XYZ file of C-alpha atoms in Angstrom:
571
model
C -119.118 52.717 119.439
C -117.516 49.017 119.578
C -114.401 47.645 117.980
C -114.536 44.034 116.286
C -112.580 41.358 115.264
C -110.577 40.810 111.519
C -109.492 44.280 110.993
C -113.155 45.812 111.024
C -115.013 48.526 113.104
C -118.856 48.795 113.287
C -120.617 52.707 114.401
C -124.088 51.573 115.747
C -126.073 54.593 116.057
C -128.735 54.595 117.914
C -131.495 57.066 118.116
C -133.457 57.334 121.395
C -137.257 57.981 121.025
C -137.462 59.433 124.510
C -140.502 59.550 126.323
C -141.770 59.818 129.935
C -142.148 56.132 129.724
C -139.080 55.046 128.823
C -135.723 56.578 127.848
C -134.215 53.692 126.892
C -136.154 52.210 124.160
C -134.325 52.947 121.201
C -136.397 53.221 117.960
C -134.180 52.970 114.439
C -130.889 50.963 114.680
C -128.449 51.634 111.991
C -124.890 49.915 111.082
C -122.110 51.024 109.283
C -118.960 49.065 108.659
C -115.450 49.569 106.992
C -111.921 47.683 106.122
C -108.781 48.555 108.060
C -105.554 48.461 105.745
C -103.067 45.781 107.231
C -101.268 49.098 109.185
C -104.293 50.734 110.803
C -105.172 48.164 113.764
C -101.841 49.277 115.231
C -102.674 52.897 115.092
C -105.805 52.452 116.894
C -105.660 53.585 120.680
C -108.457 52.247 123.165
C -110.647 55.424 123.985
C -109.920 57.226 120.204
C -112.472 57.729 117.679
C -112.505 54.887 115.097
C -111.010 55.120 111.867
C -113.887 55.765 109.735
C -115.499 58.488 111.654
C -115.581 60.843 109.083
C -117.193 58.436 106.912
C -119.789 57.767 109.563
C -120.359 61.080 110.194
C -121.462 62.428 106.587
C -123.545 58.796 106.284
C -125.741 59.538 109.857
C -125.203 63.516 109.818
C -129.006 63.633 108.826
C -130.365 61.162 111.501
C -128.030 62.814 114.059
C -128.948 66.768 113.670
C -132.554 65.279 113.439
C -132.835 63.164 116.412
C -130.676 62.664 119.476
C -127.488 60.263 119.901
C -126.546 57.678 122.720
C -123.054 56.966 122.815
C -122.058 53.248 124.181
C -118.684 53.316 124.486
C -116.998 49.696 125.457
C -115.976 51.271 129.223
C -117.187 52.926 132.017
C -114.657 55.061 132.790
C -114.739 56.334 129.389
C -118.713 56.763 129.647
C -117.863 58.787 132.807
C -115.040 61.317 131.523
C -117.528 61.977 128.458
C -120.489 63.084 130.683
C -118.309 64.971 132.714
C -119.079 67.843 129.917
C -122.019 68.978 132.226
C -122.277 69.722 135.736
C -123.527 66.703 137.093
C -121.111 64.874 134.917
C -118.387 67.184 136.521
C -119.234 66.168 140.434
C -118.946 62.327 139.125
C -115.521 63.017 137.511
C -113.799 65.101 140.565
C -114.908 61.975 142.952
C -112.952 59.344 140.565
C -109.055 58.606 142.122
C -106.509 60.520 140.453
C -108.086 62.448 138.000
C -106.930 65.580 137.215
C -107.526 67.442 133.788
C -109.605 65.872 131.057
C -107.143 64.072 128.587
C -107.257 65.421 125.026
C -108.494 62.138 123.871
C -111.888 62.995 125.141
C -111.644 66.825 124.313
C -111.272 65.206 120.923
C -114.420 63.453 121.114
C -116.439 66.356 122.960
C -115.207 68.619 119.800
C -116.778 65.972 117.409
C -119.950 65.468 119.061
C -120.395 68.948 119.998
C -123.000 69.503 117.284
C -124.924 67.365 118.366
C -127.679 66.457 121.492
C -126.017 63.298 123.288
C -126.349 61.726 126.601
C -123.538 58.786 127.696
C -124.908 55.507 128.523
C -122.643 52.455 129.771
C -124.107 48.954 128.233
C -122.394 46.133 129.292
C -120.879 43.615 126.442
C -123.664 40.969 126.892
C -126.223 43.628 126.392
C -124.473 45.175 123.664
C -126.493 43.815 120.712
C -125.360 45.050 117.282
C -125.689 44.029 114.053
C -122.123 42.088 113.791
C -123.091 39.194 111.421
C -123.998 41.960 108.739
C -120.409 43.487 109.164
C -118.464 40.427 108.660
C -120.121 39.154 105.725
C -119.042 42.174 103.373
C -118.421 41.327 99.559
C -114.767 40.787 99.413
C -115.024 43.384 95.779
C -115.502 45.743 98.407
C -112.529 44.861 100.491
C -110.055 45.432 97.482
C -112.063 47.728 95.066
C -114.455 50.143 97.235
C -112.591 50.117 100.637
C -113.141 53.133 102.595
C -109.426 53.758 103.010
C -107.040 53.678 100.638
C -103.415 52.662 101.599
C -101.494 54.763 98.604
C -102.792 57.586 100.682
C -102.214 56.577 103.905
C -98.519 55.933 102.734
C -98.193 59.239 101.084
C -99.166 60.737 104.393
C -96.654 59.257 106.566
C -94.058 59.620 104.598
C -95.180 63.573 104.105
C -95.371 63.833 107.903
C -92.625 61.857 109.019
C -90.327 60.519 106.551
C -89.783 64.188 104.588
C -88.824 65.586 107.722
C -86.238 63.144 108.991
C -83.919 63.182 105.620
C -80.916 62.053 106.336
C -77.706 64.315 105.858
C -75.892 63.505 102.185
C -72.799 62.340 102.797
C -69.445 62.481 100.733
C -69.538 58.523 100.212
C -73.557 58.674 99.009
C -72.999 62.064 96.803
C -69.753 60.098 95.214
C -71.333 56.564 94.029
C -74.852 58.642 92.553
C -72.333 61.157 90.698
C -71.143 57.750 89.082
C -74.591 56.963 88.217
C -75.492 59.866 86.797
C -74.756 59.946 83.074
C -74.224 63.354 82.504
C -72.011 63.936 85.386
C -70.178 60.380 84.737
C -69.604 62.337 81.133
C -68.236 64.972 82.992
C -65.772 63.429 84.631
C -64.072 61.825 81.622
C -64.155 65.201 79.693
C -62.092 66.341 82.670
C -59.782 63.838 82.591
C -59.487 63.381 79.214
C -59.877 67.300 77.750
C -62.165 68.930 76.006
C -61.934 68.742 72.462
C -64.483 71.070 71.335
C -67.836 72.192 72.386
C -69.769 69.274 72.993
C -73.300 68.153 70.721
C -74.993 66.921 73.526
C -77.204 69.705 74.764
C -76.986 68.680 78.220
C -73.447 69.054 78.481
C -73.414 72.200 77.427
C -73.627 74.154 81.124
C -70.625 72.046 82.025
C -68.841 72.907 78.896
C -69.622 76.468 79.715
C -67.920 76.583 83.335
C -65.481 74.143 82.285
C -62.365 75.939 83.470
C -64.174 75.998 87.292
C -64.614 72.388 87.378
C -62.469 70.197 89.613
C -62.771 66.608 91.132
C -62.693 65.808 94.609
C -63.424 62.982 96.692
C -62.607 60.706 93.522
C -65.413 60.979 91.826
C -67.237 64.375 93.350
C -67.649 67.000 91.341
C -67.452 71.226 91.969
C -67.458 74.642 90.874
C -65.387 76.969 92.368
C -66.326 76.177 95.970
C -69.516 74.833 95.475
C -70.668 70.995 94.794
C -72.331 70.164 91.198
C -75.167 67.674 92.832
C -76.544 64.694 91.394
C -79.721 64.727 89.665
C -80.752 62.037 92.097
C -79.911 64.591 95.430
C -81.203 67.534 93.945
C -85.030 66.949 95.230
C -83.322 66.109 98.763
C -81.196 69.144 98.174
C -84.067 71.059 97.498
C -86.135 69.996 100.507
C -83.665 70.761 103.047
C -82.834 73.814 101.922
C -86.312 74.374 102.127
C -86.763 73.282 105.608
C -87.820 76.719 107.265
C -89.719 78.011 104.082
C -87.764 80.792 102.978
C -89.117 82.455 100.006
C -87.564 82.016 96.257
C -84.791 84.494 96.554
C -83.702 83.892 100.126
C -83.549 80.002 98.940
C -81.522 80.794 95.484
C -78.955 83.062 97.779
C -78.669 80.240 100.289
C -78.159 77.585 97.552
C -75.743 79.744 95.227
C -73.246 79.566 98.283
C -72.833 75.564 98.342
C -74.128 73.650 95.344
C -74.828 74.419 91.671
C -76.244 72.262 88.894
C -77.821 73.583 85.520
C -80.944 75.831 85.690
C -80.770 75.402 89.942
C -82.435 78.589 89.733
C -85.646 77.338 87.821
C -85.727 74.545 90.207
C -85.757 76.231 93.334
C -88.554 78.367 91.921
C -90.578 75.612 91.187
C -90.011 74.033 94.034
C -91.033 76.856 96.404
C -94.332 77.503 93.666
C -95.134 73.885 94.742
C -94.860 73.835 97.931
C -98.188 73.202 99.745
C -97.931 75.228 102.821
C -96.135 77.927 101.639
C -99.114 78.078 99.501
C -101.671 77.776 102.365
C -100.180 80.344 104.372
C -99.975 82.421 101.175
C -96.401 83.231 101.330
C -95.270 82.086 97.452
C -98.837 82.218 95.860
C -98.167 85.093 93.923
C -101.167 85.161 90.857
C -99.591 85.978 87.328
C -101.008 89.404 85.454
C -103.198 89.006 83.006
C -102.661 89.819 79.524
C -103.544 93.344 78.868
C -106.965 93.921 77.224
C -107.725 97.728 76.224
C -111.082 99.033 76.164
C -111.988 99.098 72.435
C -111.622 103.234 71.533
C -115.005 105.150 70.923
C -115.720 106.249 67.488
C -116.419 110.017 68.316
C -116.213 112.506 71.803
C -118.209 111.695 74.898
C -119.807 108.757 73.293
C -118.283 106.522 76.514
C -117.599 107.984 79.644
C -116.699 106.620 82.909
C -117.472 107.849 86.476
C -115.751 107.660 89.646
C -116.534 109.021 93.025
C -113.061 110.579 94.750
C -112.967 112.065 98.114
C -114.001 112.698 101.334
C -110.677 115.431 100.541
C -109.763 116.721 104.334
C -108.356 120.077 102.888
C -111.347 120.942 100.443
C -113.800 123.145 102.108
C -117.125 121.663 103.570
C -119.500 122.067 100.257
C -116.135 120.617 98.036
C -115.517 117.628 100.409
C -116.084 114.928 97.642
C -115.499 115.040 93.538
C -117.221 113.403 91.127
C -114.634 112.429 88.262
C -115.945 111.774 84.898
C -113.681 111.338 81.765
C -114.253 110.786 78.548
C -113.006 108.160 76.779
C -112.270 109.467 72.984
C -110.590 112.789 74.043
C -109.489 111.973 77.809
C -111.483 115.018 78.662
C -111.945 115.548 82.208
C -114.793 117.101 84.196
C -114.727 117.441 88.131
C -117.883 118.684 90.169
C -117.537 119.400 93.374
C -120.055 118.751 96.272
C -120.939 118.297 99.910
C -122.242 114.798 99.725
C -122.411 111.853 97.302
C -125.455 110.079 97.337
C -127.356 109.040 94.329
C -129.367 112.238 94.092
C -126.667 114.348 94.280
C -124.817 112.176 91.533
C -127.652 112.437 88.923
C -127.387 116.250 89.625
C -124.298 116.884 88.807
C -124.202 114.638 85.362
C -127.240 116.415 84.269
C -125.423 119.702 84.494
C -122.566 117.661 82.077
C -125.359 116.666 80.208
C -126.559 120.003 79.698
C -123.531 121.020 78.396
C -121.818 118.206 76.362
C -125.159 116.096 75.642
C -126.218 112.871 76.877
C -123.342 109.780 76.149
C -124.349 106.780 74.653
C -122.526 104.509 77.416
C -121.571 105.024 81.164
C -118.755 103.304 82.817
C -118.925 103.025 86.432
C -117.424 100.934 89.498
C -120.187 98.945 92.120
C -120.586 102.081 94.390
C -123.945 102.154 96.319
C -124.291 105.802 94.278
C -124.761 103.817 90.911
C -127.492 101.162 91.632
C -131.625 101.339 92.062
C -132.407 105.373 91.217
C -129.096 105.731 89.402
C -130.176 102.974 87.209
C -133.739 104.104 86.405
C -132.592 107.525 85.618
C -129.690 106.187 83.031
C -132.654 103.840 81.208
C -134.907 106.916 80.881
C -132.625 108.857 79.512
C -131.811 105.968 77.066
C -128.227 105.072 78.123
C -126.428 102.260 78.576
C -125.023 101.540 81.985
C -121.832 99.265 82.485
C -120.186 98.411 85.737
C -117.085 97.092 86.093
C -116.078 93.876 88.443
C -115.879 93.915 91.577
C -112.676 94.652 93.381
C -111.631 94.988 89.772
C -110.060 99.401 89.443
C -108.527 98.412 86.387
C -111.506 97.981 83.932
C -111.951 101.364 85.176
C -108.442 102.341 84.414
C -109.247 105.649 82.369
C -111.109 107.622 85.718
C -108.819 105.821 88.238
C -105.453 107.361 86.297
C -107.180 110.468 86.431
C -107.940 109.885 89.707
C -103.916 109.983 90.597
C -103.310 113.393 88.503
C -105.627 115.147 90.726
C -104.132 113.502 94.379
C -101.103 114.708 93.261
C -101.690 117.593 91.788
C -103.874 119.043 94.276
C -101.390 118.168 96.795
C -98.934 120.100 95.471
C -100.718 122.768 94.514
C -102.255 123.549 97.985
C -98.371 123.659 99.241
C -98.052 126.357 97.062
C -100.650 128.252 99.075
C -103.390 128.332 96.459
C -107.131 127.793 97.603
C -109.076 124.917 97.231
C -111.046 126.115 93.355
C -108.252 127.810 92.038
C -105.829 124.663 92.264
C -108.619 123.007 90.624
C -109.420 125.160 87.791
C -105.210 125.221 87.488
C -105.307 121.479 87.244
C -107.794 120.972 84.778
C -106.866 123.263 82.528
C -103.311 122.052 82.359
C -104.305 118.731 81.543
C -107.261 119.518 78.836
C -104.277 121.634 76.892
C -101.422 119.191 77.547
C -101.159 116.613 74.884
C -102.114 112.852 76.196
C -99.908 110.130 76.127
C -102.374 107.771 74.438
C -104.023 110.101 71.395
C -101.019 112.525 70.822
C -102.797 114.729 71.146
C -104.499 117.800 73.598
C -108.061 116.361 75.314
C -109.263 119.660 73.991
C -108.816 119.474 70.078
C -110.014 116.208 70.465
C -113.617 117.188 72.418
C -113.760 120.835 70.796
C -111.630 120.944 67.963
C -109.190 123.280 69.154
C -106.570 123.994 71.339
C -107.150 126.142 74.455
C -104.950 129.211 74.837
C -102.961 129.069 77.643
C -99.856 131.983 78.776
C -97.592 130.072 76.416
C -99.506 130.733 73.575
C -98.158 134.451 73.402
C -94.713 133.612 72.632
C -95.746 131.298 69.649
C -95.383 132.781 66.049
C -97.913 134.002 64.387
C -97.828 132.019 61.333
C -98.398 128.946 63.549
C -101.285 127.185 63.115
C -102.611 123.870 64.432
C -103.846 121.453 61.941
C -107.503 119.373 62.746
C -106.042 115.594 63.728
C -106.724 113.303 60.888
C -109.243 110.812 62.369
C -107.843 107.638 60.560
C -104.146 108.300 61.332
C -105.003 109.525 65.100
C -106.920 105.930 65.623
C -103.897 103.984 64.052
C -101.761 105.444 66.421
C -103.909 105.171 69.523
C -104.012 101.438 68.234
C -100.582 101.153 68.082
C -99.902 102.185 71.286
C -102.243 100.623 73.582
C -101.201 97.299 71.919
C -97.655 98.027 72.442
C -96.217 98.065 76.174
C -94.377 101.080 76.948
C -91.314 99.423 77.547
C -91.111 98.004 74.077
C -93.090 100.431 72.342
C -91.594 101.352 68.841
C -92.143 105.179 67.741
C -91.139 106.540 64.079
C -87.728 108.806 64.761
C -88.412 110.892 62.076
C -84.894 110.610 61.052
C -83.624 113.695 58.402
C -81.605 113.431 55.524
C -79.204 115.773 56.502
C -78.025 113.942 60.204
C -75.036 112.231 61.404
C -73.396 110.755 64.326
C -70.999 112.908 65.858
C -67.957 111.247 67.055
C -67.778 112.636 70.469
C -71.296 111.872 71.357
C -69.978 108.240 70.607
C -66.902 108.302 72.689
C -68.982 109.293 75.707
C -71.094 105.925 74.577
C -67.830 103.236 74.723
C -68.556 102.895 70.728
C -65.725 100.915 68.682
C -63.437 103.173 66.981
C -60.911 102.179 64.210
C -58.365 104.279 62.041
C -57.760 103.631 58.620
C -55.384 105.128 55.875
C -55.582 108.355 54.119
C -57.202 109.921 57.028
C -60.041 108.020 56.654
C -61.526 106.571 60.063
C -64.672 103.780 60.949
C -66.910 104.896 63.543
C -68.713 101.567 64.330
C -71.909 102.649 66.374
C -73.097 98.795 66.673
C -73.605 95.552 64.588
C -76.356 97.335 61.853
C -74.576 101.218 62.080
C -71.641 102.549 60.875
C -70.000 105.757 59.671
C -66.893 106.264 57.904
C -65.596 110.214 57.714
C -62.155 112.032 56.548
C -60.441 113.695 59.910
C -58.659 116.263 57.977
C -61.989 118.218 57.652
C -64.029 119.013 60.094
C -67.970 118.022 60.053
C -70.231 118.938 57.378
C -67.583 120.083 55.414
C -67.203 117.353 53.236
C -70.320 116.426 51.100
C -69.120 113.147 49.641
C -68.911 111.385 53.021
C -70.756 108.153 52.820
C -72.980 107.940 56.115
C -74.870 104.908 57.269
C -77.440 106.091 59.914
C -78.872 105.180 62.773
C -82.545 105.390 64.283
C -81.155 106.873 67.827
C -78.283 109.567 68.932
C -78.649 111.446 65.544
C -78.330 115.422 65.494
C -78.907 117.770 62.404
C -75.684 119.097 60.315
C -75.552 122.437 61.595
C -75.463 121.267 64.495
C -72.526 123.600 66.748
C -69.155 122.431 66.881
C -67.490 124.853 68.445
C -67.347 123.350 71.488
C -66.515 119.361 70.247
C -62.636 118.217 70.023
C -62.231 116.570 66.924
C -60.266 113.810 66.579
């Protein structure tokens, strides 16, 4: 490699056709040459790689992991310290005057031509022929438009790595004269000298107008809050950044800030901030993916039409032939069938849904996750028996979500089970039929009326009148409902109360609830239960006694009218 004049640096590679005639005849000659920016000649350092050497490197990568490289390097010493890599190379360096450990500028290069085959070769300058005519008569278009370097980035990267990082402190004097430049907080101030009329129209002032009687002035023109400084919105990125120094996460940076400054929506800013910050994000500290928007899988028309199968085990407290579970459930009813075995390879898979098959028929489409169980033979067998197999994605539970909830009933349950003493089968058989006769949370409705049509009897059933008979689930209202709540989240999910004619809000049920409570004349008094509910009630009688009380109801803390008041304090 060779340095040259006018900002420019030349990489003649040579590749050495070796034979046992000569070893020094070299065979293709290539050239390569790039423009410095006016700041990169003064970075350079004599025995560092050149500039463009990772420009070099993907131009002759081919020619170099194809044929060998000679390195010329413009001293001997250098030439020296790089074949010191090898043995021989080794006795050479240990016989130079004070040498001691290689320096890291040649570890440097060793690392970058370690991928290569390379011998060192000293040429002196007047044997050094290169191409260096061809380098300095380079288009001067590709000077300014298709330069190898740009300077924007070079900037951008010293002031990342060096400039960032030395940020002065703010002073009082600096955070003064931009609080006069800002026109929100220069606003500010004359609203505090001045008074504030009224709430302001300009939507930016509202925050201040807010916190207005924590706002003082200090420093003649500095702003705060309480104890804390209202910054500049020219300081706040420099605010941010130092505050940011040792990468604390989001909430450790909004606790640290919420002690000293404030400024509207800090809190959205800091968040931002942190989300952007590139290695916090490398080291995977704040890259935290969003959820996705919940899809449901689309509900079946009709019992074990779609089922889905999951393998759960190896169970340490089962016995040796119940070591493993296969878990199918169906997706219509949320019926749930277990089978039990030693093992779960493919073969004993397909054995165990044929017995299900046997029993319940064969389903039109089978769910499953990328277990080595449900490829090759599993796959054959599901296409001659004409169904459909679907697997979900990979590292993906969730589009399995039906199985894997499942999947949770039965850790838990077994677990507690067992502490009760029970054997392995007979906790299982307990646990399955609890949940076929318990109504699900999705449907409304028992996984058995739903696969069989009726309810299973269970040792509840014998205190249950008589008369009592379940009703078949209508099909149409059932799938409205299902609808209705997979498209709702549970935390906002809206259910019909069911509210009776004959209900009312009882007054001490309210007091226990801090509701608003008013007297009027005649004995009359307001129970105001919120802004859309209110009840108005004579005291002299007690409830339910008087039928021309005018009741306005609401959808929650409603109980019937003979409801027992023996025990309430009227008031």
């Amino acid at each position: 490699m060779s340095d040259s004049e006018d900002n420019e640096e030349q990489a003649p590679l040579q590749q050495a056709a070796e034979s046992d005639e000569s070893r020094r005849a070299p065979a293709v000659e290539m050239n390569a040459s790039a423009f410095l920016s006016p700041i990169q000649p003064f970075l350079a350092t004599p025995g560092d790689p050149p500039l463009p050497w990772k420009i070099w490197k993907q131009q002759f990568s081919t020619y170099l992991l194809a044929t060998g490289l000679t390195t010329a390097p413009k001293e001997q010493q250098l030439a020296i310290l790089l074949h010191s890599l090898g043995t021989e190379g080794q006795r050479i360096f240990a016989t130079l005057p004070g040498t001691g450990r290689r320096p890291m500028r040649i570890s440097r290069w060793s690392d970058r031509l370690a991928q290569y085959t390379y011998k060192t070769e000293f040429r002196p300058g007047k044997s050094n022929n290169v191409a260096d005519t061809l380098s300095r008569l380079v288009p001067q278009d590709d000077v300014t438009e298709k330069s190898y370097f740009d300077e924007e980035e070079d900037e951008l990267f010293i002031q990342q790595t060096f400039i960032d990082e030395l940020q002065a402190a703010i002073t009082p004097e600096e955070l003064a004269r931009e609080t006069l430049q800002d026109p929100v907080l220069k606003e500010v101030l004359c609203y505090m000298k001045t008074g504030w009329e009224g709430p302001p129209r300009d939507i930016l002032l509202s925050p201040f107008y807010m916190v207005r009687e924590e706002l003082f002035s200090w420093n003649t023109s500095c702003i705060g809050r309480g104890d804390r400084t209202i910054v500049p919105t020219t300081l706040r990125h420099r605010v941010l950044t130092q505050a940011h120094v040792g990468h604390p996460g989001t909430r450790k940076m909004k606790q640290f800030l919420r002690s000293k400054v404030w400024w509207p929506k800090m809190d959205d800013d800091v968040t931002t901030f942190v989300n952007n910050c590139v290695p916090c994000a490398l080291s995977e500290k704040s890259l935290v993916p969003e959820t996705p928007p919940l899809q449901p899988t689309p509900w079946p028309n009709g019992p074990w039409e779609k089922i889905q199968v999951d393998i759960f085990g190896e169970l340490q407290a089962a016995p040796a032939h119940q070591k493993y579970l296969i878990v199918v459930t169906d997706l219509y009813s949320k019926w749930p069938e277990v089978v039990a075995t030693s093992n779960v390879t493919t073969a004993t898979v397909i054995t165990g849904l044929s017995d299900l098959f046997t029993r319940w028929g064969q389903p039109q489409v089978i769910m499953t996750d990328n277990g080595p169980q449900f490829h090759a033979d599993f796959t054959c067998y599901l296409e001659k028996k004409g169904i459909s197999h679907q697997k979900t994605p990979l590292y993906h539970p969730l589009a399995n979500a039906g199985v894997e909830r499942f999947n949770k009933v039965l850790k838990y349950g077994l677990r507690a089970l067992l502490q009760e003493g029970r054997q392995f089968s007979d906790a299982l058989k307990t646990l399955l039929l609890s949940y076929r006769s318990t109504p699900h949370r999705v449907t409304g409705r028992t996984p058995a009326e739903l696969m069989i049509g009726r309810t299973l009897r269970v040792p509840l059933d014998t205190v249950r009148p008589p008369c009592v008979t379940d009703k078949p689930p209508d099909d149409a209202k059932l799938r409205k409902e299902v609808q209705k709540r997979q498209d709702t989240p549970s935390s906002c999910r809206m259910e019909p109360s069911g509210i009776p004619e004959d209900c009312f809000v009882p007054s001490s049920l309210l007091e226990k609830n801090w509701m608003l409570r008013c007297s009027f004349p005649n004995n009359l008094t307001m129970i105001q239960v919120n802004s859309q509910t209110s009840k108005i009630r004579d005291r002299r009688f007690p409830m339910g006694m008087c039928q021309k009380q005018e009741h306005q109801r609401s959808h929650d803390q409603l109980v019937k009218e003979d409801y027992p008041l023996d025990s309430m304090t009227l008031s």
